[in-house]
PDB file of C-alpha atoms and ligand atoms in Angstrom:
ATOM      1  CA  MET A   1      13.016 -30.416  24.645  1.00  0.00           C
ATOM      2  CA  GLN A   2      10.982 -27.943  26.627  1.00  0.00           C
ATOM      3  CA  THR A   3      12.037 -26.248  29.869  1.00  0.00           C
ATOM      4  CA  SER A   4       9.925 -27.289  32.830  1.00  0.00           C
ATOM      5  CA  GLY A   5       8.124 -24.998  35.232  1.00  0.00           C
ATOM      6  CA  LYS A   6       8.273 -25.200  39.041  1.00  0.00           C
ATOM      7  CA  LEU A   7       4.680 -25.918  40.000  1.00  0.00           C
ATOM      8  CA  ILE A   8       1.851 -27.896  38.447  1.00  0.00           C
ATOM      9  CA  TRP A   9      -1.808 -27.271  39.217  1.00  0.00           C
ATOM     10  CA  LEU A  10      -3.308 -30.641  40.151  1.00  0.00           C
ATOM     11  CA  ASP A  11      -6.943 -31.128  41.188  1.00  0.00           C
ATOM     12  CA  GLY A  12      -7.263 -27.640  42.590  1.00  0.00           C
ATOM     13  CA  ALA A  13      -3.864 -26.912  44.139  1.00  0.00           C
ATOM     14  CA  LEU A  14      -0.362 -26.090  42.953  1.00  0.00           C
ATOM     15  CA  VAL A  15       2.144 -28.826  43.776  1.00  0.00           C
ATOM     16  CA  PRO A  16       5.902 -29.042  43.112  1.00  0.00           C
ATOM     17  CA  TRP A  17       6.684 -30.162  39.538  1.00  0.00           C
ATOM     18  CA  ASP A  18       8.237 -33.483  40.646  1.00  0.00           C
ATOM     19  CA  ASP A  19       5.315 -34.348  42.932  1.00  0.00           C
ATOM     20  CA  ALA A  20       2.707 -34.190  40.158  1.00  0.00           C
ATOM     21  CA  LYS A  21       2.553 -37.952  39.680  1.00  0.00           C
ATOM     22  CA  VAL A  22      -0.161 -40.485  38.838  1.00  0.00           C
ATOM     23  CA  HIS A  23      -0.626 -44.202  39.497  1.00  0.00           C
ATOM     24  CA  LEU A  24       0.195 -46.800  36.819  1.00  0.00           C
ATOM     25  CA  LEU A  25      -3.435 -47.870  36.748  1.00  0.00           C
ATOM     26  CA  THR A  26      -4.555 -44.421  35.636  1.00  0.00           C
ATOM     27  CA  HIS A  27      -7.416 -45.229  33.247  1.00  0.00           C
ATOM     28  CA  THR A  28      -6.494 -42.659  30.578  1.00  0.00           C
ATOM     29  CA  LEU A  29      -2.958 -44.037  30.354  1.00  0.00           C
ATOM     30  CA  HIS A  30      -4.372 -47.388  29.226  1.00  0.00           C
ATOM     31  CA  TYR A  31      -7.342 -46.455  27.063  1.00  0.00           C
ATOM     32  CA  GLY A  32      -6.861 -42.851  25.989  1.00  0.00           C
ATOM     33  CA  LEU A  33     -10.153 -41.327  27.132  1.00  0.00           C
ATOM     34  CA  GLY A  34      -9.012 -37.949  28.337  1.00  0.00           C
ATOM     35  CA  VAL A  35      -8.917 -34.447  26.872  1.00  0.00           C
ATOM     36  CA  PHE A  36      -6.350 -31.717  26.807  1.00  0.00           C
ATOM     37  CA  GLU A  37      -5.460 -28.259  25.581  1.00  0.00           C
ATOM     38  CA  GLY A  38      -2.438 -26.341  24.389  1.00  0.00           C
ATOM     39  CA  ILE A  39      -2.382 -22.645  25.215  1.00  0.00           C
ATOM     40  CA  ARG A  40       0.308 -19.996  24.882  1.00  0.00           C
ATOM     41  CA  GLY A  41       1.066 -16.925  26.907  1.00  0.00           C
ATOM     42  CA  TYR A  42       3.306 -14.252  25.409  1.00  0.00           C
ATOM     43  CA  ARG A  43       5.319 -11.371  26.750  1.00  0.00           C
ATOM     44  CA  ARG A  44       3.885  -8.517  24.771  1.00  0.00           C
ATOM     45  CA  ALA A  45       5.662  -5.453  23.392  1.00  0.00           C
ATOM     46  CA  ASP A  46       4.524  -3.429  26.441  1.00  0.00           C
ATOM     47  CA  GLY A  47       6.262  -5.907  28.766  1.00  0.00           C
ATOM     48  CA  ARG A  48       3.036  -7.386  30.117  1.00  0.00           C
ATOM     49  CA  THR A  49       2.203 -11.074  29.833  1.00  0.00           C
ATOM     50  CA  ALA A  50      -1.080 -12.114  28.242  1.00  0.00           C
ATOM     51  CA  ILE A  51      -2.555 -15.556  27.610  1.00  0.00           C
ATOM     52  CA  PHE A  52      -3.920 -15.789  24.072  1.00  0.00           C
ATOM     53  CA  ARG A  53      -7.617 -16.645  23.740  1.00  0.00           C
ATOM     54  CA  LEU A  54      -7.756 -18.397  27.093  1.00  0.00           C
ATOM     55  CA  GLY A  55     -11.562 -18.432  27.216  1.00  0.00           C
ATOM     56  CA  GLU A  56     -11.819 -20.181  23.845  1.00  0.00           C
ATOM     57  CA  HIS A  57      -9.276 -22.818  24.893  1.00  0.00           C
ATOM     58  CA  VAL A  58     -11.074 -23.530  28.168  1.00  0.00           C
ATOM     59  CA  ASP A  59     -14.374 -23.705  26.290  1.00  0.00           C
ATOM     60  CA  ARG A  60     -12.879 -26.256  23.906  1.00  0.00           C
ATOM     61  CA  LEU A  61     -11.493 -28.277  26.831  1.00  0.00           C
ATOM     62  CA  LEU A  62     -14.960 -28.420  28.380  1.00  0.00           C
ATOM     63  CA  GLN A  63     -16.558 -29.281  25.025  1.00  0.00           C
ATOM     64  CA  SER A  64     -13.999 -32.037  24.422  1.00  0.00           C
ATOM     65  CA  ALA A  65     -14.886 -33.460  27.854  1.00  0.00           C
ATOM     66  CA  HIS A  66     -18.596 -33.173  27.059  1.00  0.00           C
ATOM     67  CA  ILE A  67     -18.076 -35.128  23.807  1.00  0.00           C
ATOM     68  CA  CYS A  68     -16.326 -37.814  25.905  1.00  0.00           C
ATOM     69  CA  THR A  69     -19.087 -37.819  28.566  1.00  0.00           C
ATOM     70  CA  ILE A  70     -16.527 -36.735  31.142  1.00  0.00           C
ATOM     71  CA  GLU A  71     -17.848 -34.408  33.793  1.00  0.00           C
ATOM     72  CA  VAL A  72     -15.222 -31.849  34.738  1.00  0.00           C
ATOM     73  CA  PRO A  73     -15.241 -31.048  38.466  1.00  0.00           C
ATOM     74  CA  HIS A  74     -14.268 -27.377  37.907  1.00  0.00           C
ATOM     75  CA  SER A  75     -16.103 -24.489  36.261  1.00  0.00           C
ATOM     76  CA  ARG A  76     -14.940 -22.471  33.260  1.00  0.00           C
ATOM     77  CA  ALA A  77     -14.112 -19.548  35.571  1.00  0.00           C
ATOM     78  CA  GLN A  78     -12.144 -21.801  37.947  1.00  0.00           C
ATOM     79  CA  LEU A  79     -10.140 -23.295  35.082  1.00  0.00           C
ATOM     80  CA  MET A  80      -9.363 -19.887  33.601  1.00  0.00           C
ATOM     81  CA  ALA A  81      -8.251 -18.613  37.003  1.00  0.00           C
ATOM     82  CA  ALA A  82      -6.150 -21.765  37.489  1.00  0.00           C
ATOM     83  CA  CYS A  83      -4.342 -21.183  34.179  1.00  0.00           C
ATOM     84  CA  VAL A  84      -3.562 -17.582  35.131  1.00  0.00           C
ATOM     85  CA  GLU A  85      -2.405 -18.645  38.586  1.00  0.00           C
ATOM     86  CA  THR A  86      -0.188 -21.382  37.135  1.00  0.00           C
ATOM     87  CA  VAL A  87       1.613 -18.878  34.894  1.00  0.00           C
ATOM     88  CA  ARG A  88       1.895 -16.313  37.688  1.00  0.00           C
ATOM     89  CA  ARG A  89       3.140 -18.695  40.379  1.00  0.00           C
ATOM     90  CA  ASN A  90       5.689 -20.194  38.002  1.00  0.00           C
ATOM     91  CA  GLU A  91       6.902 -16.609  37.478  1.00  0.00           C
ATOM     92  CA  MET A  92       6.725 -17.082  33.728  1.00  0.00           C
ATOM     93  CA  THR A  93       6.548 -14.129  31.365  1.00  0.00           C
ATOM     94  CA  GLU A  94       5.779 -16.420  28.433  1.00  0.00           C
ATOM     95  CA  GLY A  95       5.190 -20.096  27.960  1.00  0.00           C
ATOM     96  CA  TYR A  96       2.955 -22.965  27.042  1.00  0.00           C
ATOM     97  CA  LEU A  97       0.085 -24.254  29.176  1.00  0.00           C
ATOM     98  CA  ARG A  98      -1.025 -27.875  29.017  1.00  0.00           C
ATOM     99  CA  PRO A  99      -4.318 -28.497  30.815  1.00  0.00           C
ATOM    100  CA  ILE A 100      -5.418 -32.141  30.824  1.00  0.00           C
ATOM    101  CA  VAL A 101      -8.580 -33.796  32.113  1.00  0.00           C
ATOM    102  CA  PHE A 102      -8.107 -37.492  32.687  1.00  0.00           C
ATOM    103  CA  LEU A 103      -9.646 -40.507  34.399  1.00  0.00           C
ATOM    104  CA  GLY A 104      -7.679 -41.650  37.415  1.00  0.00           C
ATOM    105  CA  ASP A 105      -7.128 -45.045  39.030  1.00  0.00           C
ATOM    106  CA  PRO A 106      -7.626 -47.772  40.169  1.00  0.00           C
ATOM    107  CA  VAL A 107     -10.392 -49.567  38.264  1.00  0.00           C
ATOM    108  CA  MET A 108      -9.527 -51.097  34.895  1.00  0.00           C
ATOM    109  CA  GLY A 109     -12.023 -52.028  32.184  1.00  0.00           C
ATOM    110  CA  LEU A 110     -13.556 -49.872  29.503  1.00  0.00           C
ATOM    111  CA  GLY A 111     -16.962 -49.394  31.063  1.00  0.00           C
ATOM    112  CA  THR A 112     -16.041 -48.320  34.555  1.00  0.00           C
ATOM    113  CA  LEU A 113     -17.419 -45.047  35.865  1.00  0.00           C
ATOM    114  CA  GLU A 114     -15.777 -45.410  39.253  1.00  0.00           C
ATOM    115  CA  ASN A 115     -12.472 -43.643  38.779  1.00  0.00           C
ATOM    116  CA  PRO A 116     -12.152 -39.976  39.710  1.00  0.00           C
ATOM    117  CA  THR A 117     -11.909 -37.342  37.018  1.00  0.00           C
ATOM    118  CA  ARG A 118      -8.687 -35.464  37.549  1.00  0.00           C
ATOM    119  CA  VAL A 119      -7.431 -32.187  36.155  1.00  0.00           C
ATOM    120  CA  ALA A 120      -3.875 -30.927  35.807  1.00  0.00           C
ATOM    121  CA  ILE A 121      -2.355 -27.789  34.305  1.00  0.00           C
ATOM    122  CA  ALA A 122       1.354 -27.776  33.537  1.00  0.00           C
ATOM    123  CA  ALA A 123       3.257 -24.718  32.326  1.00  0.00           C
ATOM    124  CA  PHE A 124       6.608 -24.755  30.590  1.00  0.00           C
ATOM    125  CA  LEU A 125       8.702 -22.952  28.032  1.00  0.00           C
ATOM    126  CA  TRP A 126       8.320 -24.329  24.541  1.00  0.00           C
ATOM    127  CA  GLY A 127       9.943 -22.720  21.503  1.00  0.00           C
ATOM    128  CA  ALA A 128       8.691 -22.787  17.930  1.00  0.00           C
ATOM    129  CA  TYR A 129       7.080 -26.245  17.549  1.00  0.00           C
ATOM    130  CA  LEU A 130       8.259 -26.718  13.955  1.00  0.00           C
ATOM    131  CA  GLY A 131      11.543 -24.909  14.608  1.00  0.00           C
ATOM    132  CA  ASP A 132      12.654 -21.278  14.310  1.00  0.00           C
ATOM    133  CA  GLU A 133      14.000 -22.006  10.855  1.00  0.00           C
ATOM    134  CA  GLY A 134      10.623 -23.514   9.906  1.00  0.00           C
ATOM    135  CA  LEU A 135       8.815 -20.371  11.054  1.00  0.00           C
ATOM    136  CA  ARG A 136      11.178 -18.176   9.050  1.00  0.00           C
ATOM    137  CA  ARG A 137      11.841 -20.197   5.899  1.00  0.00           C
ATOM    138  CA  GLY A 138       9.095 -22.816   5.757  1.00  0.00           C
ATOM    139  CA  ILE A 139       8.968 -26.567   6.257  1.00  0.00           C
ATOM    140  CA  ARG A 140       8.853 -29.676   4.074  1.00  0.00           C
ATOM    141  CA  ALA A 141       5.705 -31.763   4.386  1.00  0.00           C
ATOM    142  CA  ARG A 142       4.325 -34.971   2.933  1.00  0.00           C
ATOM    143  CA  VAL A 143       0.871 -36.382   2.537  1.00  0.00           C
ATOM    144  CA  SER A 144       0.575 -39.166   5.068  1.00  0.00           C
ATOM    145  CA  SER A 145      -0.075 -42.799   4.195  1.00  0.00           C
ATOM    146  CA  PHE A 146      -2.324 -42.788   7.291  1.00  0.00           C
ATOM    147  CA  THR A 147      -5.897 -41.593   6.744  1.00  0.00           C
ATOM    148  CA  ARG A 148      -7.514 -39.150   9.166  1.00  0.00           C
ATOM    149  CA  SER A 149     -10.172 -41.130  11.028  1.00  0.00           C
ATOM    150  CA  GLY A 150     -13.709 -40.670   9.734  1.00  0.00           C
ATOM    151  CA  VAL A 151     -16.070 -38.213  11.379  1.00  0.00           C
ATOM    152  CA  ASN A 152     -18.077 -41.037  12.926  1.00  0.00           C
ATOM    153  CA  SER A 153     -15.015 -42.927  14.173  1.00  0.00           C
ATOM    154  CA  SER A 154     -13.107 -40.169  15.881  1.00  0.00           C
ATOM    155  CA  MET A 155     -14.643 -37.049  17.308  1.00  0.00           C
ATOM    156  CA  ALA A 156     -12.438 -34.511  15.588  1.00  0.00           C
ATOM    157  CA  LYS A 157     -14.033 -31.585  17.411  1.00  0.00           C
ATOM    158  CA  GLY A 158     -12.657 -32.986  20.643  1.00  0.00           C
ATOM    159  CA  LYS A 159      -9.000 -32.678  21.571  1.00  0.00           C
ATOM    160  CA  ILE A 160      -9.024 -36.242  22.850  1.00  0.00           C
ATOM    161  CA  CYS A 161      -5.869 -38.014  24.068  1.00  0.00           C
ATOM    162  CA  GLY A 162      -6.339 -41.347  22.261  1.00  0.00           C
ATOM    163  CA  GLN A 163      -7.050 -39.697  18.936  1.00  0.00           C
ATOM    164  CA  TYR A 164      -3.466 -38.536  18.787  1.00  0.00           C
ATOM    165  CA  VAL A 165      -2.223 -42.059  17.957  1.00  0.00           C
ATOM    166  CA  ASN A 166      -3.326 -41.396  14.368  1.00  0.00           C
ATOM    167  CA  SER A 167      -1.352 -38.131  14.332  1.00  0.00           C
ATOM    168  CA  ILE A 168       1.734 -39.634  15.984  1.00  0.00           C
ATOM    169  CA  LEU A 169       1.926 -42.488  13.464  1.00  0.00           C
ATOM    170  CA  ALA A 170       1.737 -39.932  10.663  1.00  0.00           C
ATOM    171  CA  LYS A 171       4.318 -37.682  12.323  1.00  0.00           C
ATOM    172  CA  ARG A 172       6.763 -40.541  12.881  1.00  0.00           C
ATOM    173  CA  GLU A 173       6.356 -41.664   9.294  1.00  0.00           C
ATOM    174  CA  ALA A 174       7.018 -38.090   8.101  1.00  0.00           C
ATOM    175  CA  HIS A 175      10.189 -37.839  10.173  1.00  0.00           C
ATOM    176  CA  ALA A 176      11.369 -41.265   9.038  1.00  0.00           C
ATOM    177  CA  THR A 177      11.136 -40.112   5.425  1.00  0.00           C
ATOM    178  CA  GLY A 178      12.939 -36.835   6.072  1.00  0.00           C
ATOM    179  CA  HIS A 179       9.941 -34.504   6.297  1.00  0.00           C
ATOM    180  CA  ASP A 180       8.995 -32.021   9.004  1.00  0.00           C
ATOM    181  CA  GLU A 181       5.259 -32.633   9.063  1.00  0.00           C
ATOM    182  CA  ALA A 182       2.471 -34.817   7.666  1.00  0.00           C
ATOM    183  CA  ILE A 183      -0.742 -33.706   5.977  1.00  0.00           C
ATOM    184  CA  MET A 184      -3.761 -35.917   6.617  1.00  0.00           C
ATOM    185  CA  LEU A 185      -6.399 -36.770   4.009  1.00  0.00           C
ATOM    186  CA  ASP A 186      -9.804 -38.173   4.868  1.00  0.00           C
ATOM    187  CA  HIS A 187     -11.295 -41.372   3.380  1.00  0.00           C
ATOM    188  CA  ASN A 188     -12.444 -39.453   0.305  1.00  0.00           C
ATOM    189  CA  GLY A 189      -9.053 -37.880  -0.315  1.00  0.00           C
ATOM    190  CA  HIS A 190      -9.992 -34.444   0.967  1.00  0.00           C
ATOM    191  CA  VAL A 191      -7.281 -32.519   2.746  1.00  0.00           C
ATOM    192  CA  THR A 192      -8.134 -32.179   6.424  1.00  0.00           C
ATOM    193  CA  GLU A 193      -5.262 -30.820   8.541  1.00  0.00           C
ATOM    194  CA  ALA A 194      -1.724 -31.659   9.627  1.00  0.00           C
ATOM    195  CA  THR A 195      -0.929 -33.819  12.664  1.00  0.00           C
ATOM    196  CA  GLY A 196      -1.277 -30.972  15.168  1.00  0.00           C
ATOM    197  CA  GLU A 197      -2.092 -27.953  13.002  1.00  0.00           C
ATOM    198  CA  ASN A 198      -4.808 -26.738  10.672  1.00  0.00           C
ATOM    199  CA  LEU A 199      -3.878 -26.144   7.039  1.00  0.00           C
ATOM    200  CA  PHE A 200      -4.439 -23.153   4.777  1.00  0.00           C
ATOM    201  CA  LEU A 201      -3.588 -22.585   1.138  1.00  0.00           C
ATOM    202  CA  ILE A 202      -3.574 -19.484  -1.014  1.00  0.00           C
ATOM    203  CA  LYS A 203      -4.582 -19.628  -4.643  1.00  0.00           C
ATOM    204  CA  GLY A 204      -5.145 -16.537  -6.761  1.00  0.00           C
ATOM    205  CA  GLY A 205      -5.068 -14.283  -3.698  1.00  0.00           C
ATOM    206  CA  ARG A 206      -7.820 -16.231  -1.892  1.00  0.00           C
ATOM    207  CA  LEU A 207      -7.372 -18.203   1.291  1.00  0.00           C
ATOM    208  CA  PHE A 208      -8.758 -21.739   1.515  1.00  0.00           C
ATOM    209  CA  THR A 209      -9.078 -24.043   4.519  1.00  0.00           C
ATOM    210  CA  ALA A 210     -11.149 -27.142   5.233  1.00  0.00           C
ATOM    211  CA  PRO A 211     -14.619 -26.428   6.703  1.00  0.00           C
ATOM    212  CA  LEU A 212     -15.550 -27.291  10.271  1.00  0.00           C
ATOM    213  CA  ALA A 213     -17.731 -30.137   8.947  1.00  0.00           C
ATOM    214  CA  ALA A 214     -14.500 -31.905   7.897  1.00  0.00           C
ATOM    215  CA  ALA A 215     -12.492 -34.152  10.247  1.00  0.00           C
ATOM    216  CA  ILE A 216     -10.518 -31.252  11.690  1.00  0.00           C
ATOM    217  CA  LEU A 217     -10.046 -29.742  15.094  1.00  0.00           C
ATOM    218  CA  ALA A 218     -11.697 -26.319  15.321  1.00  0.00           C
ATOM    219  CA  GLY A 219      -8.350 -24.629  15.827  1.00  0.00           C
ATOM    220  CA  VAL A 220      -8.251 -21.435  17.828  1.00  0.00           C
ATOM    221  CA  THR A 221      -5.387 -20.239  15.628  1.00  0.00           C
ATOM    222  CA  ARG A 222      -7.396 -21.195  12.530  1.00  0.00           C
ATOM    223  CA  ASP A 223     -10.214 -19.001  13.770  1.00  0.00           C
ATOM    224  CA  SER A 224      -7.801 -16.167  14.598  1.00  0.00           C
ATOM    225  CA  VAL A 225      -6.196 -16.332  11.148  1.00  0.00           C
ATOM    226  CA  LEU A 226      -9.607 -16.319   9.442  1.00  0.00           C
ATOM    227  CA  GLN A 227     -10.493 -13.170  11.395  1.00  0.00           C
ATOM    228  CA  LEU A 228      -7.127 -11.538  10.686  1.00  0.00           C
ATOM    229  CA  ALA A 229      -7.501 -12.339   6.974  1.00  0.00           C
ATOM    230  CA  ARG A 230     -10.914 -10.708   6.942  1.00  0.00           C
ATOM    231  CA  ASP A 231      -9.485  -7.694   8.793  1.00  0.00           C
ATOM    232  CA  ALA A 232      -6.857  -7.448   6.033  1.00  0.00           C
ATOM    233  CA  GLY A 233      -9.445  -7.710   3.249  1.00  0.00           C
ATOM    234  CA  ILE A 234      -8.239 -11.156   2.136  1.00  0.00           C
ATOM    235  CA  GLU A 235     -11.095 -13.359   0.944  1.00  0.00           C
ATOM    236  CA  ALA A 236     -11.242 -16.575   2.972  1.00  0.00           C
ATOM    237  CA  ARG A 237     -13.174 -19.680   1.984  1.00  0.00           C
ATOM    238  CA  GLU A 238     -13.877 -22.720   4.122  1.00  0.00           C
ATOM    239  CA  GLU A 239     -14.318 -25.541   1.645  1.00  0.00           C
ATOM    240  CA  LEU A 240     -13.104 -29.032   0.774  1.00  0.00           C
ATOM    241  CA  PHE A 241     -10.152 -29.507  -1.567  1.00  0.00           C
ATOM    242  CA  ASN A 242      -7.869 -32.334  -2.621  1.00  0.00           C
ATOM    243  CA  ARG A 243      -4.129 -32.912  -2.540  1.00  0.00           C
ATOM    244  CA  ASP A 244      -3.587 -31.750  -6.124  1.00  0.00           C
ATOM    245  CA  LEU A 245      -4.725 -28.248  -5.157  1.00  0.00           C
ATOM    246  CA  LEU A 246      -1.955 -28.280  -2.559  1.00  0.00           C
ATOM    247  CA  TYR A 247       0.613 -28.995  -5.253  1.00  0.00           C
ATOM    248  CA  VAL A 248      -0.533 -26.076  -7.425  1.00  0.00           C
ATOM    249  CA  ALA A 249      -1.202 -23.650  -4.548  1.00  0.00           C
ATOM    250  CA  ASP A 250       0.644 -20.337  -4.551  1.00  0.00           C
ATOM    251  CA  GLU A 251       1.288 -20.660  -0.812  1.00  0.00           C
ATOM    252  CA  VAL A 252       0.541 -23.143   1.987  1.00  0.00           C
ATOM    253  CA  PHE A 253       0.848 -22.665   5.733  1.00  0.00           C
ATOM    254  CA  LEU A 254      -0.076 -24.438   8.955  1.00  0.00           C
ATOM    255  CA  THR A 255      -1.622 -22.920  12.071  1.00  0.00           C
ATOM    256  CA  GLY A 256      -1.641 -24.029  15.682  1.00  0.00           C
ATOM    257  CA  THR A 257      -0.999 -22.722  19.147  1.00  0.00           C
ATOM    258  CA  ALA A 258       2.319 -24.588  19.259  1.00  0.00           C
ATOM    259  CA  ALA A 259       3.276 -24.155  15.579  1.00  0.00           C
ATOM    260  CA  GLU A 260       1.888 -20.580  15.392  1.00  0.00           C
ATOM    261  CA  LEU A 261       1.831 -19.790  11.670  1.00  0.00           C
ATOM    262  CA  THR A 262       4.392 -21.950   9.896  1.00  0.00           C
ATOM    263  CA  PRO A 263       4.864 -21.746   6.116  1.00  0.00           C
ATOM    264  CA  VAL A 264       5.107 -24.934   4.022  1.00  0.00           C
ATOM    265  CA  CYS A 265       7.497 -24.670   1.085  1.00  0.00           C
ATOM    266  CA  GLU A 266       7.471 -28.219  -0.234  1.00  0.00           C
ATOM    267  CA  ILE A 267       4.903 -31.026  -0.294  1.00  0.00           C
ATOM    268  CA  ASP A 268       5.623 -34.544  -1.579  1.00  0.00           C
ATOM    269  CA  GLY A 269       8.808 -33.331  -3.263  1.00  0.00           C
ATOM    270  CA  ARG A 270       7.010 -30.544  -5.126  1.00  0.00           C
ATOM    271  CA  ARG A 271       7.935 -26.917  -4.596  1.00  0.00           C
ATOM    272  CA  ILE A 272       4.979 -24.811  -3.457  1.00  0.00           C
ATOM    273  CA  GLY A 273       4.727 -21.533  -5.363  1.00  0.00           C
ATOM    274  CA  GLY A 274       8.212 -20.095  -5.612  1.00  0.00           C
ATOM    275  CA  GLY A 275       9.499 -22.447  -2.908  1.00  0.00           C
ATOM    276  CA  GLU A 276       9.878 -19.540  -0.509  1.00  0.00           C
ATOM    277  CA  VAL A 277       7.584 -17.947   2.026  1.00  0.00           C
ATOM    278  CA  GLY A 278       4.936 -16.104   0.012  1.00  0.00           C
ATOM    279  CA  PRO A 279       3.620 -12.569   0.551  1.00  0.00           C
ATOM    280  CA  VAL A 280       0.172 -13.489   1.924  1.00  0.00           C
ATOM    281  CA  THR A 281       1.680 -15.968   4.372  1.00  0.00           C
ATOM    282  CA  ARG A 282       4.208 -13.347   5.498  1.00  0.00           C
ATOM    283  CA  ARG A 283       1.476 -10.764   5.974  1.00  0.00           C
ATOM    284  CA  LEU A 284      -0.755 -13.089   7.991  1.00  0.00           C
ATOM    285  CA  GLN A 285       2.182 -14.348  10.029  1.00  0.00           C
ATOM    286  CA  GLN A 286       3.024 -10.758  10.931  1.00  0.00           C
ATOM    287  CA  ALA A 287      -0.625 -10.041  11.783  1.00  0.00           C
ATOM    288  CA  TYR A 288      -0.688 -13.136  14.002  1.00  0.00           C
ATOM    289  CA  PHE A 289       2.460 -12.203  15.899  1.00  0.00           C
ATOM    290  CA  ASP A 290       1.138  -8.661  16.286  1.00  0.00           C
ATOM    291  CA  ALA A 291      -2.078 -10.092  17.731  1.00  0.00           C
ATOM    292  CA  VAL A 292      -0.357 -12.378  20.242  1.00  0.00           C
ATOM    293  CA  LYS A 293       2.444 -10.054  21.328  1.00  0.00           C
ATOM    294  CA  GLY A 294       2.481  -6.806  19.347  1.00  0.00           C
ATOM    295  CA  ALA A 295       2.366  -3.231  20.598  1.00  0.00           C
ATOM    296  CA  ALA A 296      -1.154  -2.296  19.504  1.00  0.00           C
ATOM    297  CA  PRO A 297      -3.477  -5.281  19.748  1.00  0.00           C
ATOM    298  CA  ARG A 298      -6.257  -5.147  17.150  1.00  0.00           C
ATOM    299  CA  HIS A 299      -8.203  -7.710  19.145  1.00  0.00           C
ATOM    300  CA  PRO A 300      -7.842  -6.878  22.851  1.00  0.00           C
ATOM    301  CA  GLU A 301     -10.717  -9.290  23.526  1.00  0.00           C
ATOM    302  CA  TRP A 302      -8.308 -12.147  22.737  1.00  0.00           C
ATOM    303  CA  LEU A 303      -6.001 -11.315  25.638  1.00  0.00           C
ATOM    304  CA  THR A 304      -6.109 -12.322  29.288  1.00  0.00           C
ATOM    305  CA  TYR A 305      -3.417 -10.449  31.176  1.00  0.00           C
ATOM    306  CA  VAL A 306      -1.578 -12.357  33.889  1.00  0.00           C
TER     307      VAL A 306
HETATM  308  N1  PMP B   1      -5.435 -29.769  14.669  1.00  0.00           N
HETATM  309  C1  PMP B   1      -4.963 -30.616  15.588  1.00  0.00           C
HETATM  310  C2  PMP B   1      -5.126 -32.079  15.378  1.00  0.00           C
HETATM  311  C3  PMP B   1      -4.314 -30.120  16.735  1.00  0.00           C
HETATM  312  O1  PMP B   1      -3.840 -30.957  17.654  1.00  0.00           O
HETATM  313  C4  PMP B   1      -4.154 -28.732  16.897  1.00  0.00           C
HETATM  314  C5  PMP B   1      -3.444 -28.177  18.101  1.00  0.00           C
HETATM  315  N2  PMP B   1      -4.312 -27.975  19.171  1.00  0.00           N
HETATM  316  C6  PMP B   1      -4.672 -27.887  15.905  1.00  0.00           C
HETATM  317  C7  PMP B   1      -5.302 -28.445  14.800  1.00  0.00           C
HETATM  318  C8  PMP B   1      -4.567 -26.402  16.041  1.00  0.00           C
HETATM  319  O2  PMP B   1      -5.420 -25.953  17.056  1.00  0.00           O
HETATM  320  P1  PMP B   1      -5.126 -24.612  17.853  1.00  0.00           P
HETATM  321  O3  PMP B   1      -4.927 -23.560  16.845  1.00  0.00           O
HETATM  322  O4  PMP B   1      -6.349 -24.397  18.680  1.00  0.00           O
HETATM  323  O5  PMP B   1      -3.912 -24.843  18.682  1.00  0.00           O
END
């Protein structure tokens, strides 16, 4: 359970947390056409708070809306300023931001264009998404029995509310069978991503992850890790691979704003590598935490100070 903030930014103004309510006939609640983001701010080693890659997250929010033909009634600059203000006015030194663009009430029916487009930004404390123990020691995953929707069925480049039904079914199935997370394959059996994280594997010292042409979200953390790997001289390849390469990988890890960089130590009952967090994963995890909250940021362009 996450710890709530005090104020929520709603349609241009901060309102008390408990007053940020919507009507039952909110269109997005029924049909799922809405878009959202997940963003983290960290208290850095110097004591200052910085939001990680805020511009890229707001860009993706606007692109997700564009994919959905939703016109957002606020500019990129306004949304970035609203995120900063939400953190500041909630007096948070670290936390998670959840912007959402949704279609309001009251008209039902799929084709209506009458409802207002609404925007909210909530801020709250949210610990390690896959658990502190998962971050430290790795998680157990399974390949899902649910297939990731095809690239012409779902718009994977959009972070679209309704698309998360596919991920939630997979996540619930994983939990029901005693796993921490599910890995999604596409219709051809290629590994795409996990339910809310991108996936990387290491084989022979090289890093592999699915290409952007696959049915994956263009993760901001994925992009950060690819850059950090290149900084560290680790060869990184974006190409398709199948589940058997997961089983024989030296190391596997997941990336996401919420999950950060979480190692995977077991998949479908098979130990990955030595069954412990591997050296490349450890190195990249350290580089990631240095980037988001370390003393000497290698990529100051990724930080928006609050
Ligand atoms: N894939 C999916 C399906 C996700 O929901 C997320 C979380 N936003 C990610 C990947 C990771 O994206 P990011 O690193 O931008 O948080």
